[in-house]
Short mmCIF file of C-alpha atoms and ligand atoms in Angstrom, two decimals:
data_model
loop_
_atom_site.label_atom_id
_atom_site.label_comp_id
_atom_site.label_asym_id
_atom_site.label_seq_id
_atom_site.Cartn_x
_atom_site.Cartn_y
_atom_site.Cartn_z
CA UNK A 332 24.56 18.37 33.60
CA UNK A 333 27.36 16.08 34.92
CA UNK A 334 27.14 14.30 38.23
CA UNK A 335 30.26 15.37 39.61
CA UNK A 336 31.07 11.16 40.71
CA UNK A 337 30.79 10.85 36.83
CA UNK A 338 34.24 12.95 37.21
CA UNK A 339 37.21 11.31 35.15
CA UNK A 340 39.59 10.11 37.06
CA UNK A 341 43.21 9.54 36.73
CA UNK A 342 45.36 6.52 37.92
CA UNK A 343 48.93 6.96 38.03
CA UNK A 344 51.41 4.31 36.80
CA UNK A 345 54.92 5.03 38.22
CA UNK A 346 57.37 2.57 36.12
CA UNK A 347 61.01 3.00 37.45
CA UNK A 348 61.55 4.94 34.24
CA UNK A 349 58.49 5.82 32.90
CA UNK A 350 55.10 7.32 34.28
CA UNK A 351 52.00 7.39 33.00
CA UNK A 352 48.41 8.04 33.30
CA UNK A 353 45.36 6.29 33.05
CA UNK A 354 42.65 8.25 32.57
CA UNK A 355 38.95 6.76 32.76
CA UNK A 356 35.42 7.96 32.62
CA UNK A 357 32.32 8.47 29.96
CA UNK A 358 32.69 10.01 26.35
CA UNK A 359 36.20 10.75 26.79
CA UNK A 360 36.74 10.13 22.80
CA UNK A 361 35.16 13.27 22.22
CA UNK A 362 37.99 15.25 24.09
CA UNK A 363 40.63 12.28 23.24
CA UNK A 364 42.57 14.73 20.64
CA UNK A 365 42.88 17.64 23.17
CA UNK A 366 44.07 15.13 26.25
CA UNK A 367 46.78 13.14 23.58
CA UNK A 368 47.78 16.62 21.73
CA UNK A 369 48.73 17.23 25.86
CA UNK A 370 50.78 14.48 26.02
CA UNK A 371 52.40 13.17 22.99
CA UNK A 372 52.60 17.05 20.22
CA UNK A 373 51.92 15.72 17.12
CA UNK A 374 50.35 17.29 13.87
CA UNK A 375 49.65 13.50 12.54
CA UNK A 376 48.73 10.59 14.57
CA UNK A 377 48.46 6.62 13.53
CA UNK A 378 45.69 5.00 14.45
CA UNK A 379 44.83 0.90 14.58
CA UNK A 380 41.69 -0.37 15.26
CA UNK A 381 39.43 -3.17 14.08
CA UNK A 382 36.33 -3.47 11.97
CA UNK A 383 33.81 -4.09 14.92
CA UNK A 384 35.45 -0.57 16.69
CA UNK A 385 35.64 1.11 13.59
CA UNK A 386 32.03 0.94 12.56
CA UNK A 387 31.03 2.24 16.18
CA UNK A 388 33.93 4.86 17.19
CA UNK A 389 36.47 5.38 14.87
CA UNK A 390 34.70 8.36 13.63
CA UNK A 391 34.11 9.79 17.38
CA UNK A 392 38.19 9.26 17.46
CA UNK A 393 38.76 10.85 14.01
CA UNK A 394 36.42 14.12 14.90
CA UNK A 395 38.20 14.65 18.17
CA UNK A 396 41.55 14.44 16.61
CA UNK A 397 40.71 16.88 13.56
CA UNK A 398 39.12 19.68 16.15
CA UNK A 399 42.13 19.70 17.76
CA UNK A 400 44.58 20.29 14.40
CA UNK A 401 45.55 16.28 14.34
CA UNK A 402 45.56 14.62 10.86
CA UNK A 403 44.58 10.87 11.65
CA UNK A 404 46.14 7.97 9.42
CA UNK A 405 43.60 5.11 10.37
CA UNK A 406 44.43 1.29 9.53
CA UNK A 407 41.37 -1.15 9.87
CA UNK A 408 42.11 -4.62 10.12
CA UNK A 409 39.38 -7.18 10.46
CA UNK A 410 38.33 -7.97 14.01
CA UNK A 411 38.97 -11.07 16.50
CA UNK A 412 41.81 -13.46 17.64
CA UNK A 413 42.78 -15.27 14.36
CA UNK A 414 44.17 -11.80 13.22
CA UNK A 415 46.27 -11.35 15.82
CA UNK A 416 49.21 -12.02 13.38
CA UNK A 417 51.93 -10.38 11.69
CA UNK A 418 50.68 -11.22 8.90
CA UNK A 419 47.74 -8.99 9.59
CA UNK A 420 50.11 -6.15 10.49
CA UNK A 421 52.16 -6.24 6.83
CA UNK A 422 49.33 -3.91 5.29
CA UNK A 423 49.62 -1.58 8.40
CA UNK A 424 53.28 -1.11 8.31
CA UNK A 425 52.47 -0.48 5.02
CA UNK A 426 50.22 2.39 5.44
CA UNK A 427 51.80 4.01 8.13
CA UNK A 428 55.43 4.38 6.73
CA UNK A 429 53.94 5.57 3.25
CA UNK A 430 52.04 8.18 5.89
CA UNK A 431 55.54 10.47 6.25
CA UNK A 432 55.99 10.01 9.70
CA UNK A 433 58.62 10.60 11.89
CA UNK A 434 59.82 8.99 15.42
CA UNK A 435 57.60 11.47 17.49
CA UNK A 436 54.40 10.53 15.45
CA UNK A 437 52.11 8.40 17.97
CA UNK A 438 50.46 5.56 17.57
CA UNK A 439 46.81 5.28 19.07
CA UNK A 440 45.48 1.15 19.44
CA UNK A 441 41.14 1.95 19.13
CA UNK A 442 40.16 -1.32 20.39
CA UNK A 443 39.90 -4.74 22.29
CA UNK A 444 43.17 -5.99 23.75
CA UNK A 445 43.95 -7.49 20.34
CA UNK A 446 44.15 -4.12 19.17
CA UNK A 447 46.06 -3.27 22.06
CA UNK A 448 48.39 -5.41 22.02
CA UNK A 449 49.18 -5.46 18.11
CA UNK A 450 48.98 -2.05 18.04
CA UNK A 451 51.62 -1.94 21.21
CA UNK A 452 53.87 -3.98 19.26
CA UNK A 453 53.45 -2.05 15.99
CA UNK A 454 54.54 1.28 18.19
CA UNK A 455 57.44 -0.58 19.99
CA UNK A 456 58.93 -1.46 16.31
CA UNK A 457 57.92 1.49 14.05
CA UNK A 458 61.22 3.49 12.92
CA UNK A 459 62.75 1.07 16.18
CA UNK A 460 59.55 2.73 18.70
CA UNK A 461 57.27 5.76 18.96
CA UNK A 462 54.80 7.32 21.45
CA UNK A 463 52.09 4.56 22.27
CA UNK A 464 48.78 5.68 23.27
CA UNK A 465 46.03 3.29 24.09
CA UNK A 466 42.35 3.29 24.14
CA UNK A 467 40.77 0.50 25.26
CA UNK A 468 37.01 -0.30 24.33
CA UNK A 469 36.63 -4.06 26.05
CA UNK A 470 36.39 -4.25 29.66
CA UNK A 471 38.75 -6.84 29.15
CA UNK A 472 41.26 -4.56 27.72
CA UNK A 473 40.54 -1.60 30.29
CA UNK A 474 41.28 -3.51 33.33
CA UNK A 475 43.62 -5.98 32.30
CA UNK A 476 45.64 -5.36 28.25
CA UNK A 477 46.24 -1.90 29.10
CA UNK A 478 48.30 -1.97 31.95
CA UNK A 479 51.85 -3.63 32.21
CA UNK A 480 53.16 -2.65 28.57
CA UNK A 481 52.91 -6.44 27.32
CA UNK A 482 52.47 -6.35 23.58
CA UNK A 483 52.66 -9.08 20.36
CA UNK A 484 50.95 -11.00 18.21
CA UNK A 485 50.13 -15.05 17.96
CA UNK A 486 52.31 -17.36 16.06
CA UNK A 487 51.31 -20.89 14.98
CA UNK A 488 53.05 -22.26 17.90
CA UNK A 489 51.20 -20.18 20.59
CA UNK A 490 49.70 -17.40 21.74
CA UNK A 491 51.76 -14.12 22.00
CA UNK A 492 55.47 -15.32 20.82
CA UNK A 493 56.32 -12.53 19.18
CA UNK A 494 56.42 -9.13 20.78
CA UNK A 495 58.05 -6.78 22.84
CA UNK A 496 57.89 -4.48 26.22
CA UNK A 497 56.38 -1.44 25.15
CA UNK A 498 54.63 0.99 27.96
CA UNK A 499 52.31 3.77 26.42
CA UNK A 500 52.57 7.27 27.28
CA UNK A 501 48.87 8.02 27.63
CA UNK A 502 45.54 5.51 28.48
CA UNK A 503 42.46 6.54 27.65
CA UNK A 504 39.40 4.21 29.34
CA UNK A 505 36.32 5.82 27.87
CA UNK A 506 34.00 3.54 29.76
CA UNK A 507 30.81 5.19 27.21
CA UNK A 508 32.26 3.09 24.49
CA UNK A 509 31.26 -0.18 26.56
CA UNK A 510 27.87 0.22 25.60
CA UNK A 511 28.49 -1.06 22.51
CA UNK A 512 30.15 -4.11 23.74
CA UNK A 513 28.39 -7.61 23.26
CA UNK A 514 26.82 -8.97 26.60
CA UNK A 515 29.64 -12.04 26.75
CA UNK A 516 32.38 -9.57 26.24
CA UNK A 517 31.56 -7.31 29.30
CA UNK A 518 31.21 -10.89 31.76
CA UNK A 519 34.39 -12.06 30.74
CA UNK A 520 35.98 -8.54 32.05
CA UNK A 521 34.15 -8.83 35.52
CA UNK A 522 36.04 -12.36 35.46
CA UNK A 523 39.13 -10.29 35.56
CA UNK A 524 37.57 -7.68 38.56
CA UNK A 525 36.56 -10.48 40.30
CA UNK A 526 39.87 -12.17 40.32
CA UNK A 527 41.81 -8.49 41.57
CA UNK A 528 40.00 -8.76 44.32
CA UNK A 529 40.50 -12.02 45.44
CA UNK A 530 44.58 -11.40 45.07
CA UNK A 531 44.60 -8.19 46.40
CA UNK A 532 41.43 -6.60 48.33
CA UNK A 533 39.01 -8.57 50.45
CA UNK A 534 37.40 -5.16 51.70
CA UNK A 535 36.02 -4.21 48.19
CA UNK A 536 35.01 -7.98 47.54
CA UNK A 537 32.48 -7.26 49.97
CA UNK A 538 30.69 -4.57 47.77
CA UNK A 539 30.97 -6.55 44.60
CA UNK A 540 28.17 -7.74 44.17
CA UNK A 541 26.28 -4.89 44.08
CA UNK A 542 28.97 -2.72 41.64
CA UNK A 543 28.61 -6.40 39.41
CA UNK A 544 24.89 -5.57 39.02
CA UNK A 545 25.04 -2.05 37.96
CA UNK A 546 28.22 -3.17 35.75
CA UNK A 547 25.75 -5.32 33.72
CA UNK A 548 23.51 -2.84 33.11
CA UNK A 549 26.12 -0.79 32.08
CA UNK A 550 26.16 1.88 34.34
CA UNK A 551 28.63 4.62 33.18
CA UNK A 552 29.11 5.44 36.81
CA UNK A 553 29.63 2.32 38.33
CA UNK A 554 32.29 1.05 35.39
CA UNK A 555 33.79 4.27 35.95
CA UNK A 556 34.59 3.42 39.51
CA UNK A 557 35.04 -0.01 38.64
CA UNK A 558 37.48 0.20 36.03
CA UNK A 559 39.77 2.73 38.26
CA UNK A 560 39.68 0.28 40.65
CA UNK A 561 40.67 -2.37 38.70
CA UNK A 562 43.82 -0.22 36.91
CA UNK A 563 44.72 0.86 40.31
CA UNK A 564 45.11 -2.64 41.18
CA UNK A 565 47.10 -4.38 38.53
CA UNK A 566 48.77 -1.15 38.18
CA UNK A 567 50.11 -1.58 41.49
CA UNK A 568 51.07 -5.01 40.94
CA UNK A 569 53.03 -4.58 37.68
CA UNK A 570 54.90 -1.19 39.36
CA UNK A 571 56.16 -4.25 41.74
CA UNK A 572 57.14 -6.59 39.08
CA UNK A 573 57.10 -4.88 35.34
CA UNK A 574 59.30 -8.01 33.86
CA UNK A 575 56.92 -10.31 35.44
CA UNK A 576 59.81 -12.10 37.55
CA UNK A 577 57.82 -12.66 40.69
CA UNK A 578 54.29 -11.27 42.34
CA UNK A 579 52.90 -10.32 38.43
CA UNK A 580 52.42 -14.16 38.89
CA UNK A 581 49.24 -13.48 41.12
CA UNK A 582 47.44 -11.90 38.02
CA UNK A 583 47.35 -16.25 36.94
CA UNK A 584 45.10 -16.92 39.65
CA UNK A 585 42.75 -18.85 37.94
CA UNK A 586 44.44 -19.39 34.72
CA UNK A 587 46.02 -22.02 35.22
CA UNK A 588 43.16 -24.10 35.29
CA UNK A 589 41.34 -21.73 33.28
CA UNK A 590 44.12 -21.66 30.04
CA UNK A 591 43.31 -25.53 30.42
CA UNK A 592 39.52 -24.96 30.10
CA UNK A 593 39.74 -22.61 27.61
CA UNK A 594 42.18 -24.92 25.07
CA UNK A 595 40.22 -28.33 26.20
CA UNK A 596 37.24 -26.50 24.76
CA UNK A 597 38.39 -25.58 21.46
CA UNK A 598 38.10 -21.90 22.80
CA UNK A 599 33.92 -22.81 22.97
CA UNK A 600 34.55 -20.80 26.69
CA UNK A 601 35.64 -17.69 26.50
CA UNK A 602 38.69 -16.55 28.36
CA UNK A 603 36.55 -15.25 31.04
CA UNK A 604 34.04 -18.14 31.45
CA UNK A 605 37.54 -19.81 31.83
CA UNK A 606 38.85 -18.01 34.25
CA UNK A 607 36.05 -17.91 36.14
CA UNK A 608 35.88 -21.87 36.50
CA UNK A 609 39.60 -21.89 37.15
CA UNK A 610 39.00 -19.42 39.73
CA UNK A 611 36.27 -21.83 41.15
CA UNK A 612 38.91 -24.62 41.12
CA UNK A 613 41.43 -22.70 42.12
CA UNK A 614 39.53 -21.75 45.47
CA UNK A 615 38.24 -25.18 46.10
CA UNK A 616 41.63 -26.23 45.89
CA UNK A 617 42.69 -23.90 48.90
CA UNK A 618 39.70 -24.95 51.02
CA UNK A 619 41.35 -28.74 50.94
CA UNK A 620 44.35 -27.96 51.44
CA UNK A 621 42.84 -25.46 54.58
CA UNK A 622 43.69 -21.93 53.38
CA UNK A 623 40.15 -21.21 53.05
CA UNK A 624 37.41 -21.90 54.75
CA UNK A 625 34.00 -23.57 52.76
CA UNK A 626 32.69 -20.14 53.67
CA UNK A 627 34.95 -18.10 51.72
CA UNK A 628 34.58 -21.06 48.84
CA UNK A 629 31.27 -20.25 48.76
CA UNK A 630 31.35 -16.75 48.67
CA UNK A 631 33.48 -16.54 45.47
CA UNK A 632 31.85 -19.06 43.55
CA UNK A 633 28.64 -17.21 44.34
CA UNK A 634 30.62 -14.08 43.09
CA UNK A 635 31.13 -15.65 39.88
CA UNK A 636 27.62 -16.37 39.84
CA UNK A 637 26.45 -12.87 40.23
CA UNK A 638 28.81 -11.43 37.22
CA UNK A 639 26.05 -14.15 35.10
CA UNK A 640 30.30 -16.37 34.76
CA UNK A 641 29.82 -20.11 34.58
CA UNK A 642 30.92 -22.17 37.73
CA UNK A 643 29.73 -25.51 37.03
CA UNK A 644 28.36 -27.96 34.17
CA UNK A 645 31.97 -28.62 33.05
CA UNK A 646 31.61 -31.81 30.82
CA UNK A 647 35.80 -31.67 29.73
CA UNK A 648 37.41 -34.93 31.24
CA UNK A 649 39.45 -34.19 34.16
CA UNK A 650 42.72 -36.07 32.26
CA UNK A 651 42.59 -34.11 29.42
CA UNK A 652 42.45 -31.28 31.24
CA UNK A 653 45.43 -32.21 33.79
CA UNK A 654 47.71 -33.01 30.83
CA UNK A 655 46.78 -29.65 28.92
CA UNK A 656 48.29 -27.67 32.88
CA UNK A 657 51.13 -29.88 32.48
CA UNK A 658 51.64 -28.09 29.09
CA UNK A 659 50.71 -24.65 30.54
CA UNK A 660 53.58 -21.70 30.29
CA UNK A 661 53.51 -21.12 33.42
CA UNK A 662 55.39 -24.22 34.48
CA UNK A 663 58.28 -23.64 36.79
CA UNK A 664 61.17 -26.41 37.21
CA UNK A 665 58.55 -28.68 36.09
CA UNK A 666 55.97 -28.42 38.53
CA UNK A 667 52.45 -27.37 38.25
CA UNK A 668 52.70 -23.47 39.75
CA UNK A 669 49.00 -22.68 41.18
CA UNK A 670 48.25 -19.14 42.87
CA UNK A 671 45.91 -20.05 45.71
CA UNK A 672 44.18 -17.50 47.84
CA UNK A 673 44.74 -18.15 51.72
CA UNK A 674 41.62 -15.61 52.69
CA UNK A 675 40.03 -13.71 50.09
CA UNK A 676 42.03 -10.68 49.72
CA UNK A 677 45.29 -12.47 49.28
CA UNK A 678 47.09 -15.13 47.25
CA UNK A 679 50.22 -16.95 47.72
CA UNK A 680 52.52 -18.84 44.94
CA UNK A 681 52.19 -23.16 45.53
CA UNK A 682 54.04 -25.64 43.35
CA UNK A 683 53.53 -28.93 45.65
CA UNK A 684 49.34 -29.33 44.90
CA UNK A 685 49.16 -33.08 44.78
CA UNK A 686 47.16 -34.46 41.71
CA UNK A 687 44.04 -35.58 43.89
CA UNK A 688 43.68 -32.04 45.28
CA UNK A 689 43.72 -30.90 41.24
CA UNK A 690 41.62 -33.36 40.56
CA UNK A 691 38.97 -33.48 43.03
CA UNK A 692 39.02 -28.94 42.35
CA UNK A 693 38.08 -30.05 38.72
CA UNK A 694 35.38 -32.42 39.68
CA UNK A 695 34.08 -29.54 42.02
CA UNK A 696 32.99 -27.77 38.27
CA UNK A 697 30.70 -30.72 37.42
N1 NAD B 984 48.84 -7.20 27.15
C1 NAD B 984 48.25 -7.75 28.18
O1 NAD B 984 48.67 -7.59 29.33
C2 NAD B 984 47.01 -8.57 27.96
C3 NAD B 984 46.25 -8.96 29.07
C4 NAD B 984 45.08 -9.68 28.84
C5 NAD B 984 44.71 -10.01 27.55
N2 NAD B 984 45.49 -9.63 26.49
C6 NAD B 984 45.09 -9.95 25.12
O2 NAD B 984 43.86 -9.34 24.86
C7 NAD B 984 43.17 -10.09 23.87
C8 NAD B 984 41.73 -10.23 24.25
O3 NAD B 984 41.18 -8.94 24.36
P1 NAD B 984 39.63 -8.67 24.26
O4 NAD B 984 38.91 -9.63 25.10
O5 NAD B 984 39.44 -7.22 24.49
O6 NAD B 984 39.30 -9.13 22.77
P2 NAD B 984 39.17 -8.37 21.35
O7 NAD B 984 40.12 -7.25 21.24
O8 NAD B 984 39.22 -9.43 20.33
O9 NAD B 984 37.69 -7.79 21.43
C9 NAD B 984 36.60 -8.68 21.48
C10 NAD B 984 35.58 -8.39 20.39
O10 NAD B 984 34.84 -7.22 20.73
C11 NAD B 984 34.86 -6.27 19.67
N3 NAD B 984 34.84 -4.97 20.33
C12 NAD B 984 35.82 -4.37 21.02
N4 NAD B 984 35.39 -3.24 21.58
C13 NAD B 984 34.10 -3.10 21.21
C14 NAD B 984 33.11 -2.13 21.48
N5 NAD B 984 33.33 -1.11 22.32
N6 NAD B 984 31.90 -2.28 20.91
C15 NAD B 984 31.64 -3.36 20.12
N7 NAD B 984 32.52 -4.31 19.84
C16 NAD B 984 33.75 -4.19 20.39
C17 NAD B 984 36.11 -6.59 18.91
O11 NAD B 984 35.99 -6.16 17.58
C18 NAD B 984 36.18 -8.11 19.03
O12 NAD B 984 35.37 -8.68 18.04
C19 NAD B 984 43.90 -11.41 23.72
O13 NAD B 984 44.60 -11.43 22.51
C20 NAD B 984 44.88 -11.42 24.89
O14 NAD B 984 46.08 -12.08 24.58
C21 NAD B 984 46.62 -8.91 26.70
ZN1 ZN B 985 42.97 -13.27 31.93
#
């Protein structure tokens, strides 16, 4: 029997033209034909996912879509960043326009927020755009890729140049499918909790630590809550901002160092073991300049330590890593752009750090 706090439950995104809902809880594959068929009326439905998801819940996904009278077209393509392409997605279009489809037929991304956001971008283009639905299987991807309708694919000269806007009508977090996700995976997705706090709720940071715990030991109950908090939270944000023109800026808290860390490495850190020490930098950066107190320092750096995310033994050099920010995208008017927190809880926008107070935050990771 169900525990009725094992409930799903539904977040709401209210775009200025479009709403939609996230829904999240545990096995919600094996009812995802019935809640899309709701949604998006279709007799066929696309589906992209990757090798990795494939081999552990495409067939969950397929099942669910035939008991409810849904013909699934599936394209595989191998998993992980360096197929983020469009070269990758020439086969796909391939498949799905030979599939007879028409501008009603969805598209469903099965994956990891490379999935997500190719298969975003395949939907936005398809016969010019059809119904997107996403479901996320990273806890990357659940808290972070599949809210704000960002979608594209890598190009030689960077990451995510080509792409497009494209909300979906219909997220499905089935936070079951986690168990299947390697250990590293699931840390670098608490990176991304841990940072919604610290922009926008110092009351739940308090009971973090705990919910980090039972999020590591994959607790369908606790990621449940967890990942509804999360949506609700960048949800919230990009409802403010969907063009990313102003406060979608906070979500960078701790990238900016981090996107450093992460290239200086060769991509050796993950995105979240970056973020996390960017986040580290980031908030010993606001306790020089006196936004924080050593307290609060302290208390997210021993967050970071509690979701098993690096924040020290950085060996990069500290120039390398201040030219690489110089280079970062999120440059404004040339100046380095830093979101610092001034309690936890809240963050504000800074472009006048001096280079000592950078450099002295990066030492702080040794
Ligand atoms: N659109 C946005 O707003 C947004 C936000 C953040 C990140 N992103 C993008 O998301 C991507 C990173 O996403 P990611 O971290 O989810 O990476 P990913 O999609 O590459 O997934 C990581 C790995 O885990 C595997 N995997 C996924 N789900 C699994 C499961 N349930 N069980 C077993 N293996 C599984 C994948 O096959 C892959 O090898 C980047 O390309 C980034 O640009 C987009
Ligand atoms: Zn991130």
């Amino acid at each position: 029997m169900r525990r009725m706090s094992n409930a799903m439950r539904t977040v709401k995104v209210q775009l200025h033209n479009h709403a939609y809902d996230i829904r999240v809880g545990s096995n919600l594959l094996d009812s995802a034909g019935e809640m899309i068929r709701a949604i998006v009326p279709s007799k066929k439905m696309l589906v992209l996912t990757d090798s990795q998801v494939a081999k552990h819940h495409l067939p969950t996904l397929v099942a669910s879509l035939q008991q409810a009278g849904i013909e699934a077209i599936p394209a595989t393509i191998p998993a992980g960043e360096t197929f983020k392409t469009v070269e990758t997605l020439l086969p796909v279009f391939d498949t799905f326009l030979s599939a007879r489809i028409d501008r009603r037929t969805p598209l469903i991304a099965l994956g990891g927020g490379v999935i997500g956001d190719m298969g975003g971008f395949v939907a936005a283009t398809l016969l010019r755009g059809v119904p997107f639905v996403q479901i996320p299987t990273t806890l990357l991807s659940m808290v972070d890729a599949s809210v704000g309708g960002k979608t594209g694919v890598n190009h030689t000269t960077g990451k995510n140049l080509i792409g497009a806007f494209h909300q979906p009508h219909l997220v499905i977090a089935d936070v079951a499918t986690l168990q299947t996700l390697p250990p590293r995976e699931l840390k670098g997705g608490l990176a991304e909790c841990i940072k919604h706090d610290i922009i926008r709720d110092g009351e739940h940071f308090k009971l973090l630590s705990g919910k980090l715990d039972l999020a590591l030991s994959v607790d369908l109950i606790a990621l449940t809550d967890l990942v509804a908090h999360n949506v609700a939270i960048k949800a919230r944000v990009v409802e403010a901002d969907p063009f990313e023109k102003a406060e979608r800026a906070h979500l960078n808290f701790g990238h900016t160092f981090g996107h450093a860390i992460e290239q200086a490495s060769s991509y050796s850190y993950s995105h979240g073991e970056s973020v996390a020490l960017g986040m580290c930098a980031a908030a010993h950066a606001s306790m020089q300049l006196g936004m924080i107190s050593a307290d609060d320092h302290a208390k997210i750096v021993a967050m970071i330590t509690r979701a098993q995310l690096p924040s020290n033994g950085l060996t990069l050099p500290t120039d390398n890593l201040i030219r690489l920010m110089g280079f970062d995208k999120k440059v404004a008017a040339g100046k380095i752009r830093f979101i610092l927190p001034d309690r936890i809880g809240h963050v504000v926008i800074r472009d006048d750090v001096a280079d000592e107070v950078v450099r002295k935050a990066i030492e702080s990771l040794r």
